[in-house]
PDB file of C-alpha atoms and ligand atoms in Angstrom:
ATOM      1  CA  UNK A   1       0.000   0.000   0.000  1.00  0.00           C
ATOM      2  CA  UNK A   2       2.555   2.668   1.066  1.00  0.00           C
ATOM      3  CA  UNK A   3       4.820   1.830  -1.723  1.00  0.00           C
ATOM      4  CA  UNK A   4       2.401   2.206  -4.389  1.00  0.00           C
ATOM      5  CA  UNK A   5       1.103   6.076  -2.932  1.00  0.00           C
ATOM      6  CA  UNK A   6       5.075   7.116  -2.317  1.00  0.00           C
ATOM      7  CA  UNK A   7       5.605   5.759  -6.077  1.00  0.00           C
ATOM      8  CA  UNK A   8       3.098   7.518  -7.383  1.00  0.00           C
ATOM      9  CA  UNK A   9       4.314  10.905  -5.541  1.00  0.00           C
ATOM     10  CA  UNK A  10       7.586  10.352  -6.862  1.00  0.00           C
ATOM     11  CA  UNK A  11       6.592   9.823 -10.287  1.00  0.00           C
ATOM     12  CA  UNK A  12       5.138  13.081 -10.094  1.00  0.00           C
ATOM     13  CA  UNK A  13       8.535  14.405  -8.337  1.00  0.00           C
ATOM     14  CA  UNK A  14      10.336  13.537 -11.610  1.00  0.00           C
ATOM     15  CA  UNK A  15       7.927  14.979 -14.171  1.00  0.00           C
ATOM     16  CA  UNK A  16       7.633  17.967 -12.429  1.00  0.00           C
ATOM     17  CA  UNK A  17      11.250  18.466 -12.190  1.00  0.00           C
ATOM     18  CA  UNK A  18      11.763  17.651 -16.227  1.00  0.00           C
ATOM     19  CA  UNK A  19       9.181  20.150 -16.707  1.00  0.00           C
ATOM     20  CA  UNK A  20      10.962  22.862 -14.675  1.00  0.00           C
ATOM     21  CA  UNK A  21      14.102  22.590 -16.324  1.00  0.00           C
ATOM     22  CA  UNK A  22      12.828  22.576 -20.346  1.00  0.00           C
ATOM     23  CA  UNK A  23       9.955  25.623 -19.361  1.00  0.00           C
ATOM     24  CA  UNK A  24      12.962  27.566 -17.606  1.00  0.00           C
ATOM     25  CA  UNK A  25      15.297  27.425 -20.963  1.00  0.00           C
ATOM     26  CA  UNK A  26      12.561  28.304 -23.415  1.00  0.00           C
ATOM     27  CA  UNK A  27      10.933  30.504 -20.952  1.00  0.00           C
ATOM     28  CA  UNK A  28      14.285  32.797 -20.720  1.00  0.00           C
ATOM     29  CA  UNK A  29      15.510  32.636 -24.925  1.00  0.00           C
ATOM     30  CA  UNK A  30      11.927  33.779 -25.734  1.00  0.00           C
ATOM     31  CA  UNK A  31      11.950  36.106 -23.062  1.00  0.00           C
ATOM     32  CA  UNK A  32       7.948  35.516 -22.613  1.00  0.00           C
ATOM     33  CA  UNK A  33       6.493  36.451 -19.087  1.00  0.00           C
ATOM     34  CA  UNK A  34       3.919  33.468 -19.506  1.00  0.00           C
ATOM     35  CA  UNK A  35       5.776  30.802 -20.114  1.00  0.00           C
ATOM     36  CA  UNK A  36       8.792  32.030 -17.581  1.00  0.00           C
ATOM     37  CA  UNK A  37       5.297  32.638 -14.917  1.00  0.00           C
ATOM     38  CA  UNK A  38       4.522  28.502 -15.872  1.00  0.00           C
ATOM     39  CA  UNK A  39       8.280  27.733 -15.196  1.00  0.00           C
ATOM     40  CA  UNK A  40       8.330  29.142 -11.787  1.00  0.00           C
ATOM     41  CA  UNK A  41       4.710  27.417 -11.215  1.00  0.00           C
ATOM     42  CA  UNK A  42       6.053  23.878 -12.226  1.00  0.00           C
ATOM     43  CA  UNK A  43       9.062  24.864  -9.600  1.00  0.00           C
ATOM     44  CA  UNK A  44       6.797  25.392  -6.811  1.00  0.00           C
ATOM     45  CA  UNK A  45       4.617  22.247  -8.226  1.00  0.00           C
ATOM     46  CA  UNK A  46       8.003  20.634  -7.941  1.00  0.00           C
ATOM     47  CA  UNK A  47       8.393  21.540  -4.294  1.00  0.00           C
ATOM     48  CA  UNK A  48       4.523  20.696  -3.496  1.00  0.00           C
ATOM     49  CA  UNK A  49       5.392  17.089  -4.950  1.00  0.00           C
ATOM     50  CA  UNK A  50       8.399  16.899  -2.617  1.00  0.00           C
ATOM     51  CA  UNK A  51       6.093  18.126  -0.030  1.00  0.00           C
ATOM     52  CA  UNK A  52       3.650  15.429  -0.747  1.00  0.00           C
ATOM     53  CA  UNK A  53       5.853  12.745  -1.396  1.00  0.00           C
ATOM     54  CA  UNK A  54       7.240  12.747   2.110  1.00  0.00           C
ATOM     55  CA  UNK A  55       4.005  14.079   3.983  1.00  0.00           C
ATOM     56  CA  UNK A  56       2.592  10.165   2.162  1.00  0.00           C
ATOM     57  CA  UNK A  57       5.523   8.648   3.815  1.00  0.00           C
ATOM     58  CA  UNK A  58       5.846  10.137   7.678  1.00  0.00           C
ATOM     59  CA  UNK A  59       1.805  10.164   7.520  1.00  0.00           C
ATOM     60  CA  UNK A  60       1.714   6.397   7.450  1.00  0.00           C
ATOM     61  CA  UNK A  61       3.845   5.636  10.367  1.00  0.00           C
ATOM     62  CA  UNK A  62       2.048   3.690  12.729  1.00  0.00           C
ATOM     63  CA  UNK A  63       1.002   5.437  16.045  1.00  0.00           C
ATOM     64  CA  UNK A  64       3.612   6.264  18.754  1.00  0.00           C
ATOM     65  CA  UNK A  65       4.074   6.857  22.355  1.00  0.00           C
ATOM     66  CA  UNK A  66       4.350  11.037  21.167  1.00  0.00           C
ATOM     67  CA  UNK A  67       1.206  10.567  18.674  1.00  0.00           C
ATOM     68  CA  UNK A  68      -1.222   8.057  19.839  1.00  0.00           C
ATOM     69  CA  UNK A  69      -3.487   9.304  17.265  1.00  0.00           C
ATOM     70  CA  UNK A  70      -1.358   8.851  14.679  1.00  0.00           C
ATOM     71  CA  UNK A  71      -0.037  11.179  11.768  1.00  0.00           C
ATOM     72  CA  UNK A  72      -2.764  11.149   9.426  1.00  0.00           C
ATOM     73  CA  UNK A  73      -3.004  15.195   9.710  1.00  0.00           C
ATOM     74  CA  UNK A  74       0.852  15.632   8.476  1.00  0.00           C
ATOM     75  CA  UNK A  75      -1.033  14.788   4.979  1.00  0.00           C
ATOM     76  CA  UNK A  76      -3.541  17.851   5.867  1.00  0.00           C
ATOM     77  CA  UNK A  77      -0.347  19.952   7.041  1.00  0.00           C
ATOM     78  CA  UNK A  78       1.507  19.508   4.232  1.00  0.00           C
ATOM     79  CA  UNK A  79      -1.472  20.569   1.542  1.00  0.00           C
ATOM     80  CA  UNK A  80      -2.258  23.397   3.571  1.00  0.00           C
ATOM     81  CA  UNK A  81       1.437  24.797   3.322  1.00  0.00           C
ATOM     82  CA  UNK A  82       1.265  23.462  -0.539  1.00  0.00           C
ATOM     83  CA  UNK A  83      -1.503  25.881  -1.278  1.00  0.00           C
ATOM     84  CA  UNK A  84       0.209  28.705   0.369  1.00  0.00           C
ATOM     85  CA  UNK A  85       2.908  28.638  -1.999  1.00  0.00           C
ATOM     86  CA  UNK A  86       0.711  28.079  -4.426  1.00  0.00           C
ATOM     87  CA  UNK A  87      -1.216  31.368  -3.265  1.00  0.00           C
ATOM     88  CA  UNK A  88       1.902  33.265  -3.517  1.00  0.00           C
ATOM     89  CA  UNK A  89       2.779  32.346  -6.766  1.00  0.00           C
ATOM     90  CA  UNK A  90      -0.615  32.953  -8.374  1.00  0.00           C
ATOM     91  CA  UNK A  91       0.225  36.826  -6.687  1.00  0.00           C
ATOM     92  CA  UNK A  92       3.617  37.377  -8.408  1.00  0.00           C
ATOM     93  CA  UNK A  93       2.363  35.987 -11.631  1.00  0.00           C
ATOM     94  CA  UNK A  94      -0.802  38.343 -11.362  1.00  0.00           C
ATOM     95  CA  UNK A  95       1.992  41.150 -10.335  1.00  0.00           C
ATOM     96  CA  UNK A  96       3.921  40.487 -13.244  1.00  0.00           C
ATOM     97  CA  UNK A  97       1.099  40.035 -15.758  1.00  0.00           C
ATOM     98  CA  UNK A  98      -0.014  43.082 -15.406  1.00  0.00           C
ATOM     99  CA  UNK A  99       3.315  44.846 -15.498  1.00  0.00           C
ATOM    100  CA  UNK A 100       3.693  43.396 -18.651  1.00  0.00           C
ATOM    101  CA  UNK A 101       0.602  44.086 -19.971  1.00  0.00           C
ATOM    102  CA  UNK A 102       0.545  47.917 -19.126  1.00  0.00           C
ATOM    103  CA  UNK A 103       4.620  47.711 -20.723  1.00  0.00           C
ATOM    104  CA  UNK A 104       4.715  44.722 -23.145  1.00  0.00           C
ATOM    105  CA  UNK A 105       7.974  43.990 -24.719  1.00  0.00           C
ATOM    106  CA  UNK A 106       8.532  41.839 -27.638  1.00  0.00           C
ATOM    107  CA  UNK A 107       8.460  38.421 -26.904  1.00  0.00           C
ATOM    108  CA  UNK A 108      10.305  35.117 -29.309  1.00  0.00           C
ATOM    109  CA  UNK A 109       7.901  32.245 -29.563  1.00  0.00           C
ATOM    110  CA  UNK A 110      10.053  29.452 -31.016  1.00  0.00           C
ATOM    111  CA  UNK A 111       8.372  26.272 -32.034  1.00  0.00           C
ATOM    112  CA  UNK A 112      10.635  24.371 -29.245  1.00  0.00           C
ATOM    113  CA  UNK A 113       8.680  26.638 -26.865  1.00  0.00           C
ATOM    114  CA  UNK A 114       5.334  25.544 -28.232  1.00  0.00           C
ATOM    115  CA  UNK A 115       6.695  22.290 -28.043  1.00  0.00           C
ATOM    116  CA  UNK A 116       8.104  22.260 -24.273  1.00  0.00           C
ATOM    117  CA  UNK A 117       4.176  23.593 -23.401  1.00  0.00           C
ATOM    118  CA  UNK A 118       2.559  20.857 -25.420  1.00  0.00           C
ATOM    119  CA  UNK A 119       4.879  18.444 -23.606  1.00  0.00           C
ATOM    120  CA  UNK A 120       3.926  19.415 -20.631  1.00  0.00           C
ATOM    121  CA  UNK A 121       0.198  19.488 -20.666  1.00  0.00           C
ATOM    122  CA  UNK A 122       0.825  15.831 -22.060  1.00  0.00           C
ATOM    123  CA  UNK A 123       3.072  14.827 -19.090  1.00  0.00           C
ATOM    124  CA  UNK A 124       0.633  16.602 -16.911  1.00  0.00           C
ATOM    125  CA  UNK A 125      -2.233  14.607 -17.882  1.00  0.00           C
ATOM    126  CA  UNK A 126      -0.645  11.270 -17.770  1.00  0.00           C
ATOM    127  CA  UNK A 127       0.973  11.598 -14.176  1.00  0.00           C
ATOM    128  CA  UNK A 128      -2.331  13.343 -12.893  1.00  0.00           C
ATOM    129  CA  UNK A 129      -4.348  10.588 -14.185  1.00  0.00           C
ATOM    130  CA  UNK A 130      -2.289   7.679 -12.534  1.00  0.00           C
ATOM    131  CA  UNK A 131      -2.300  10.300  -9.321  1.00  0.00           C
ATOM    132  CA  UNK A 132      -5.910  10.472  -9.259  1.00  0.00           C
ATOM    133  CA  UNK A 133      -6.265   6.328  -9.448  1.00  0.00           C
ATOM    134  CA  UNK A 134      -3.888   5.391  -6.789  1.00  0.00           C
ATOM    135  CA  UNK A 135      -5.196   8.403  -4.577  1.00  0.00           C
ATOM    136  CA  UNK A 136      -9.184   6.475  -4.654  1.00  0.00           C
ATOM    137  CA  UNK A 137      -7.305   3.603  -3.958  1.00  0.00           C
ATOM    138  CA  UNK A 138      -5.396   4.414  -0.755  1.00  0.00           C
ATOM    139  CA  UNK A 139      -7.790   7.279   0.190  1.00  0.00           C
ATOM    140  CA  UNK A 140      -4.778   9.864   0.427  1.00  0.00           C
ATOM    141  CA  UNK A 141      -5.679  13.225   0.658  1.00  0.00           C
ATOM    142  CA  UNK A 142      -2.225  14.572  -0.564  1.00  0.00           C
ATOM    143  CA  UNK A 143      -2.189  12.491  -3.656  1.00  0.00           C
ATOM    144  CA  UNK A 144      -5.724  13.616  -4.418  1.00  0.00           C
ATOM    145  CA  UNK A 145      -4.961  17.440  -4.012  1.00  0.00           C
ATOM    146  CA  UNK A 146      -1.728  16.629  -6.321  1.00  0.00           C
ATOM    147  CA  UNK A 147      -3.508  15.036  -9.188  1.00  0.00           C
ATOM    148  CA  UNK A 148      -6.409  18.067  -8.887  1.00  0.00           C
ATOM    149  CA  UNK A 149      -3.981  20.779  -9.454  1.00  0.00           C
ATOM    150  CA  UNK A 150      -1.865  19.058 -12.149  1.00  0.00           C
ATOM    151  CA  UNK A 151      -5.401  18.417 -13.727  1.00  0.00           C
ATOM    152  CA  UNK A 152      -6.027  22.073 -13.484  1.00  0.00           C
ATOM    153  CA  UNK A 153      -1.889  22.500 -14.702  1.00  0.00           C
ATOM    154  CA  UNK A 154      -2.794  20.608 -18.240  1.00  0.00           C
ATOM    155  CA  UNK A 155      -5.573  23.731 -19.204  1.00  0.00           C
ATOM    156  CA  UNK A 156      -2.785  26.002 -17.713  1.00  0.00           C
ATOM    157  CA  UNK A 157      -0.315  24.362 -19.926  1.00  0.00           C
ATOM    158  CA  UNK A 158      -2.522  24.362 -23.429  1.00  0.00           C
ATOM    159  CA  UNK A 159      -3.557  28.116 -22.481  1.00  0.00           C
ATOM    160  CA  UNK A 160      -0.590  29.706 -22.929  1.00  0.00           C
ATOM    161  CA  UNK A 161       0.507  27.231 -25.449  1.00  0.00           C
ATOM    162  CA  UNK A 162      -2.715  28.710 -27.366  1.00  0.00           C
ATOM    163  CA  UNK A 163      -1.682  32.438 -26.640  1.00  0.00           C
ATOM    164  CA  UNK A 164       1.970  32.105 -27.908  1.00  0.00           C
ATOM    165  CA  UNK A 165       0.465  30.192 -31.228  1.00  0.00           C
ATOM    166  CA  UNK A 166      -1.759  33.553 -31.688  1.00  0.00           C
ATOM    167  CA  UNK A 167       1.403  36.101 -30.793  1.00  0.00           C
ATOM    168  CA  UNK A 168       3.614  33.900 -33.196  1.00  0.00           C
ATOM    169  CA  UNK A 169       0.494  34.797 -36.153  1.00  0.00           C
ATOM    170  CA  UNK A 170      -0.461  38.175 -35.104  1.00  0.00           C
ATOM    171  CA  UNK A 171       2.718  39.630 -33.495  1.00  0.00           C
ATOM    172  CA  UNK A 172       0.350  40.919 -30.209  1.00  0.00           C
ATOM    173  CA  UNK A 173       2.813  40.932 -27.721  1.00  0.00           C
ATOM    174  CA  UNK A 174       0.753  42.294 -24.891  1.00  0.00           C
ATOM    175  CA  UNK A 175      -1.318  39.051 -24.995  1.00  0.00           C
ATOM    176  CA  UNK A 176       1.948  37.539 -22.965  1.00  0.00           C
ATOM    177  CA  UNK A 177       0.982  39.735 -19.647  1.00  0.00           C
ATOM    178  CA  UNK A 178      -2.856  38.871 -20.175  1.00  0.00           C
ATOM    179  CA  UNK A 179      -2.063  35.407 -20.538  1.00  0.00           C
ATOM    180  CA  UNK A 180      -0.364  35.721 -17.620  1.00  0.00           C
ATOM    181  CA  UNK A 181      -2.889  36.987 -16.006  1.00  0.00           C
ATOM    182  CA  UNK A 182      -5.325  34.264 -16.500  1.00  0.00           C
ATOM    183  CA  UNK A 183      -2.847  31.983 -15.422  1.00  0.00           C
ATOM    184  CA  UNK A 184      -2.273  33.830 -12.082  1.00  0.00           C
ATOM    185  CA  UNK A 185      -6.487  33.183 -11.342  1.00  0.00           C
ATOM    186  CA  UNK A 186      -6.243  29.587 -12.794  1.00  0.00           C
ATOM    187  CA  UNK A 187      -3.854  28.689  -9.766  1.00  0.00           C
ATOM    188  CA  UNK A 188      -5.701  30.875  -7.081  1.00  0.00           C
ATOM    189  CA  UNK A 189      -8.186  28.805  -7.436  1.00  0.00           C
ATOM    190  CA  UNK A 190      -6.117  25.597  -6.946  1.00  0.00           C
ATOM    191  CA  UNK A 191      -4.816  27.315  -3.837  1.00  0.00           C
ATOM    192  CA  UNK A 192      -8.356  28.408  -2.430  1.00  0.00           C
ATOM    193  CA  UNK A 193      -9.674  24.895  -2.786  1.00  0.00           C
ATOM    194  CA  UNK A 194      -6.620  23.200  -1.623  1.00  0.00           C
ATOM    195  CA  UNK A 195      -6.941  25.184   1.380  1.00  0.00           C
ATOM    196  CA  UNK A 196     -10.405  23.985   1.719  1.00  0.00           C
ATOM    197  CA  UNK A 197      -9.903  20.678   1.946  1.00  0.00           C
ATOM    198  CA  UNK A 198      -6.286  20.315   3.511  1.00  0.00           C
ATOM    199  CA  UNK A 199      -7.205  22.918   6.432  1.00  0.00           C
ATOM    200  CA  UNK A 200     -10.691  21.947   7.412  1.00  0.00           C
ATOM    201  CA  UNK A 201      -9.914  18.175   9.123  1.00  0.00           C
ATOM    202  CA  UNK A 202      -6.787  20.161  11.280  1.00  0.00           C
ATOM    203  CA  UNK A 203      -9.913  22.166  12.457  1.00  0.00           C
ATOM    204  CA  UNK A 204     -11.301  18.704  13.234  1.00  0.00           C
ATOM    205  CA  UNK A 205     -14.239  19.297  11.023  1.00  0.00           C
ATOM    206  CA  UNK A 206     -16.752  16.896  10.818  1.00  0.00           C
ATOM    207  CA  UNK A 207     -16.628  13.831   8.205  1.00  0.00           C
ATOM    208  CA  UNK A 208     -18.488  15.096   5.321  1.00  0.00           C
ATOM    209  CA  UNK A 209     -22.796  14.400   5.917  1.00  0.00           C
ATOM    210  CA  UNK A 210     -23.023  11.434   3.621  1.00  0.00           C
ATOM    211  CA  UNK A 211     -20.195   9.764   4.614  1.00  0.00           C
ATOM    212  CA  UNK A 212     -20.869  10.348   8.143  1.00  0.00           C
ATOM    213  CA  UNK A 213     -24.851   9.527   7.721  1.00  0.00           C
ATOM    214  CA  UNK A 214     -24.250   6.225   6.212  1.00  0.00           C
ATOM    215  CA  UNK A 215     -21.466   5.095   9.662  1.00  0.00           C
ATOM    216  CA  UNK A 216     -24.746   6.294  11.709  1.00  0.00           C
ATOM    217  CA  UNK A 217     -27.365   4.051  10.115  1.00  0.00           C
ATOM    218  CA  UNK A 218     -25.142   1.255  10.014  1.00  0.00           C
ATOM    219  CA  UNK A 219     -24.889   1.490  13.680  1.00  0.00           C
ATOM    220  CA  UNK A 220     -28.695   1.846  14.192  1.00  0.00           C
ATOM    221  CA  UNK A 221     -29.669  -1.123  11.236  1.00  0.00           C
ATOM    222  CA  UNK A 222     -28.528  -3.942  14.416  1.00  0.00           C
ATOM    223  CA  UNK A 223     -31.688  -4.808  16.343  1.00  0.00           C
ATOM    224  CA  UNK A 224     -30.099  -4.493  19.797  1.00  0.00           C
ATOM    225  CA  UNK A 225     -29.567  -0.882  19.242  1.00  0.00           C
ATOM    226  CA  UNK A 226     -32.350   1.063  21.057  1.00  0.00           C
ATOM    227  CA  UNK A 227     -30.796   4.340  20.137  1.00  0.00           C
ATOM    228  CA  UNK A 228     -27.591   6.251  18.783  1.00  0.00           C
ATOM    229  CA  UNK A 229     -26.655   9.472  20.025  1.00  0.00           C
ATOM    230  CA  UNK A 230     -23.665  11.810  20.452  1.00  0.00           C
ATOM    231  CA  UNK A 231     -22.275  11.595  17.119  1.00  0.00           C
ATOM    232  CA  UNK A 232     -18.891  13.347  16.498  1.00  0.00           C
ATOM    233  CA  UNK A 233     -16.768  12.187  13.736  1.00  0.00           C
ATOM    234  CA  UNK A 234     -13.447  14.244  12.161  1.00  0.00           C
ATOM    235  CA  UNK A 235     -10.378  12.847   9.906  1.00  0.00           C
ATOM    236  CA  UNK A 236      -7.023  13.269   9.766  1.00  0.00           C
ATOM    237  CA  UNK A 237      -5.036  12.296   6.517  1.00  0.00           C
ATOM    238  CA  UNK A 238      -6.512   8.632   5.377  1.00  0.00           C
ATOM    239  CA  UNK A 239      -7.773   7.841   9.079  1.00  0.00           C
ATOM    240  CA  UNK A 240     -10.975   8.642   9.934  1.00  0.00           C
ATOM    241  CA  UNK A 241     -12.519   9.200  13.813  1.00  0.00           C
ATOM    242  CA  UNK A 242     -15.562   8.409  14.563  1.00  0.00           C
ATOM    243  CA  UNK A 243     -17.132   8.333  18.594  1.00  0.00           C
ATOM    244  CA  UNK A 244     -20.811   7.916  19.564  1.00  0.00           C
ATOM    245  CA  UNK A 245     -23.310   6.913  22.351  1.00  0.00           C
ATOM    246  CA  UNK A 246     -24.896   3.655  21.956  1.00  0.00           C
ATOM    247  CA  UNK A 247     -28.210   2.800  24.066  1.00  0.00           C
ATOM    248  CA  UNK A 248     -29.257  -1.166  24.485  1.00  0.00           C
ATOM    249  CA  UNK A 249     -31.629  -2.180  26.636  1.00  0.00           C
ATOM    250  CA  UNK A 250     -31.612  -2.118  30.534  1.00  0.00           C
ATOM    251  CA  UNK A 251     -30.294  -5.070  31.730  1.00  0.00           C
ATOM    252  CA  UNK A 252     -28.146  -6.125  29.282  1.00  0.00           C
ATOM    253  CA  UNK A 253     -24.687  -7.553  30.366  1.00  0.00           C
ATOM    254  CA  UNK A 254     -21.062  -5.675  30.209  1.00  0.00           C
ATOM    255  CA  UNK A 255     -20.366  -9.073  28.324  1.00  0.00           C
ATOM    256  CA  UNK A 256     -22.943  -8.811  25.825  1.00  0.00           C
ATOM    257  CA  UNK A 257     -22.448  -5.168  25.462  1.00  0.00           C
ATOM    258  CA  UNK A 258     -18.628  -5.574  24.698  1.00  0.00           C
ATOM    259  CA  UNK A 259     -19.670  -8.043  21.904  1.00  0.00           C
ATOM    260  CA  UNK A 260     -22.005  -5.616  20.477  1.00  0.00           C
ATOM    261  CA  UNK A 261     -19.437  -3.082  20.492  1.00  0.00           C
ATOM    262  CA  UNK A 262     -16.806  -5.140  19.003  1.00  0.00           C
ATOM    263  CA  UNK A 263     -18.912  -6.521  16.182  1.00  0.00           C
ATOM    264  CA  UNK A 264     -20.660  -2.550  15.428  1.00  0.00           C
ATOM    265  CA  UNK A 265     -16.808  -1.447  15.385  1.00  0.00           C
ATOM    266  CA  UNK A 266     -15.660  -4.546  12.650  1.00  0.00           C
ATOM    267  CA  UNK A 267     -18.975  -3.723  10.417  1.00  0.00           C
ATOM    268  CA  UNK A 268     -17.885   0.409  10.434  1.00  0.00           C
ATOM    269  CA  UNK A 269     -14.674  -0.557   9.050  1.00  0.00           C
ATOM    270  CA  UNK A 270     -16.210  -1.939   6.360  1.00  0.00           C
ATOM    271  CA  UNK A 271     -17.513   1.469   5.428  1.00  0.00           C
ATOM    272  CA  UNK A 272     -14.125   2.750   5.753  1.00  0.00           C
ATOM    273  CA  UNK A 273     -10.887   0.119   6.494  1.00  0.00           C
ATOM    274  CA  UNK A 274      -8.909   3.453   8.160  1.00  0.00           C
ATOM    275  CA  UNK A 275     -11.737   4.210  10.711  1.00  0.00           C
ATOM    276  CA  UNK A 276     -10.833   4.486  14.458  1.00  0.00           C
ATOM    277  CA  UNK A 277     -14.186   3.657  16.599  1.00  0.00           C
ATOM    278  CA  UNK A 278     -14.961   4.716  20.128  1.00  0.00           C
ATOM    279  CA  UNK A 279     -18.258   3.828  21.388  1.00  0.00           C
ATOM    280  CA  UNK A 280     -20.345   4.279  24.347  1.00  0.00           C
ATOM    281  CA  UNK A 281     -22.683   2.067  25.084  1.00  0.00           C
ATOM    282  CA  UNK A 282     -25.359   2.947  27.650  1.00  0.00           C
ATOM    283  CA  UNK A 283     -29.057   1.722  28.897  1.00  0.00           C
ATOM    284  CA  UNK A 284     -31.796   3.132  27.075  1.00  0.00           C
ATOM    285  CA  UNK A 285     -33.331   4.836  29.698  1.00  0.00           C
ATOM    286  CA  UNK A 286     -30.210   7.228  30.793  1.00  0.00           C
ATOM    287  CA  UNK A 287     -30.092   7.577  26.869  1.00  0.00           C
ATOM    288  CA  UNK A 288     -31.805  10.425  26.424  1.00  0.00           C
ATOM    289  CA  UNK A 289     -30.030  12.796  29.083  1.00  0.00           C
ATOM    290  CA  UNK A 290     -26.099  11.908  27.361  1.00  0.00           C
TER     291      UNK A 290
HETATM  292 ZN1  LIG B 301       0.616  23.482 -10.892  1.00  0.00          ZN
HETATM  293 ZN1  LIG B 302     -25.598   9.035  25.877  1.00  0.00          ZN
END
């Protein structure tokens, strides 16, 4: 399991830092703000893999005496300090875009530039697609926010590919900044939804309604529960939490309950294989006050 997600981040380690090197060289002979602005965004996409790759790797250490919980939320720490950088890059970009558009200067498409971009979004959308598959497999939150952005980095990629085609035929060099431009929204919106979902579960928000709906009735479809209350779920990386009150009836054993308990906790994990359960269980009459 852990060596197919830290393969996968890798692979995306070593396209990312192909990409950085060829968009830096055509980036600086054609002297284009766009394609230098994609450069320094497959540099930080670099860094966010090398992020990633070794969040997946400390995140699936077992528990330890320091962290009894786990590290499941070094996968949500990691993400949120990915789209950070990826906030701040979207800002220069935007910065420089518009410098460039109020003062364009004359930019050199070459066809090997054209070519480097059309590279890319190809490489792009092969690693993001093989990203996207392991990360439903192992449920990893990193490798999921990694194959969303370089999703997003393919349009980014056959954007400004499109733009140079149209200076190269119309000799409009102030298209460069606007391209840039575009590109500097493109990947603010990677960053706001990054943060979204990285941040939220070191908040310990709740598992999302469905998911946490569907761990509820599974607990209430067995016959000797009278009632389920008390509900508070939150995740952290792959692992998800999940404690609640469980009434039986009055009267029932501390044997019988434990068995209940044991064989509610084995059917959860069906739902979910990384679930941690804690539950209560309590006579139906006290039930009601907690
Ligand atoms: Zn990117
Ligand atoms: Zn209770």
């Amino acid at each position: 399991m852990t060596t197919r997600k830290s393969s996968a981040a890798r692979l995306s380690v070593f396209s990312n830092s192909a990409l950085v090197l060829m968009k830096v060289a055509v980036g600086l002979a054609s002297g284009s703000v766009s394609i230098l602005a994609e450069a320094l965004h497959s540099g930080l996409d670099l860094l966010a893999a090398v992020i990633a790759w070794v969040s997946v790797r400390a995140a699936d250490r077992p528990p330890d005496d320091e962290h009894p919980y786990g590290h499941g939320k070094l996968e949500n720490l990691s993400g949120t300090i990915e789209a950070a950088l990826i906030l701040a890059t979207a800002l220069w970009i935007g910065a420089e875009g518009i410098e460039r558009l109020l003062h364009p200067r004359p930019v050199q498409v070459s066809a090997l530039a054209l070519l480097v971009l059309a590279v890319s979004a190809a490489a792009n959308l092969l690693v993001s697609r093989h990203l996207f598959r392991v990360a439903r497999a192992e449920q990893s939150v990193a490798l999921e926010a990694d194959a969303h952005h370089l999703s997003v980095d393919v349009y980014t990629s056959v954007g400004v590919l499109a733009g140079l085609a149209l200076i190269r035929a119309t000799g409009w060099h102030w298209l460069d900044g606007l391209i840039a431009v575009g590109l500097a929204v493109a990947i603010a919106r990677i960053a706001w939804e990054l943060t979204h979902r990285a941040a939220h579960p070191l908040l310990d928000a709740r598992l999302p309604e469905a998911e946490e709906s569907a761990l509820v009735a599974s607990i209430r479809a067995d016959p000797r529960v009278l009632d389920c209350h008390a509900v508070r779920s939150r995740s952290a990386g792959a692992w998800a939490y999940l404690d609640a009150h469980v009434a039986v009836a009055p009267g029932t054993t501390l044997e019988d309950a434990d068995r209940l308990e044991e064989e509610l906790r084995a059917r959860l994990r069906r739902h979910h294989p990384r679930l941690d359960v804690l539950l209560h269980v309590e006579p139906a009459a006290s039930g009601e006050q907690g």
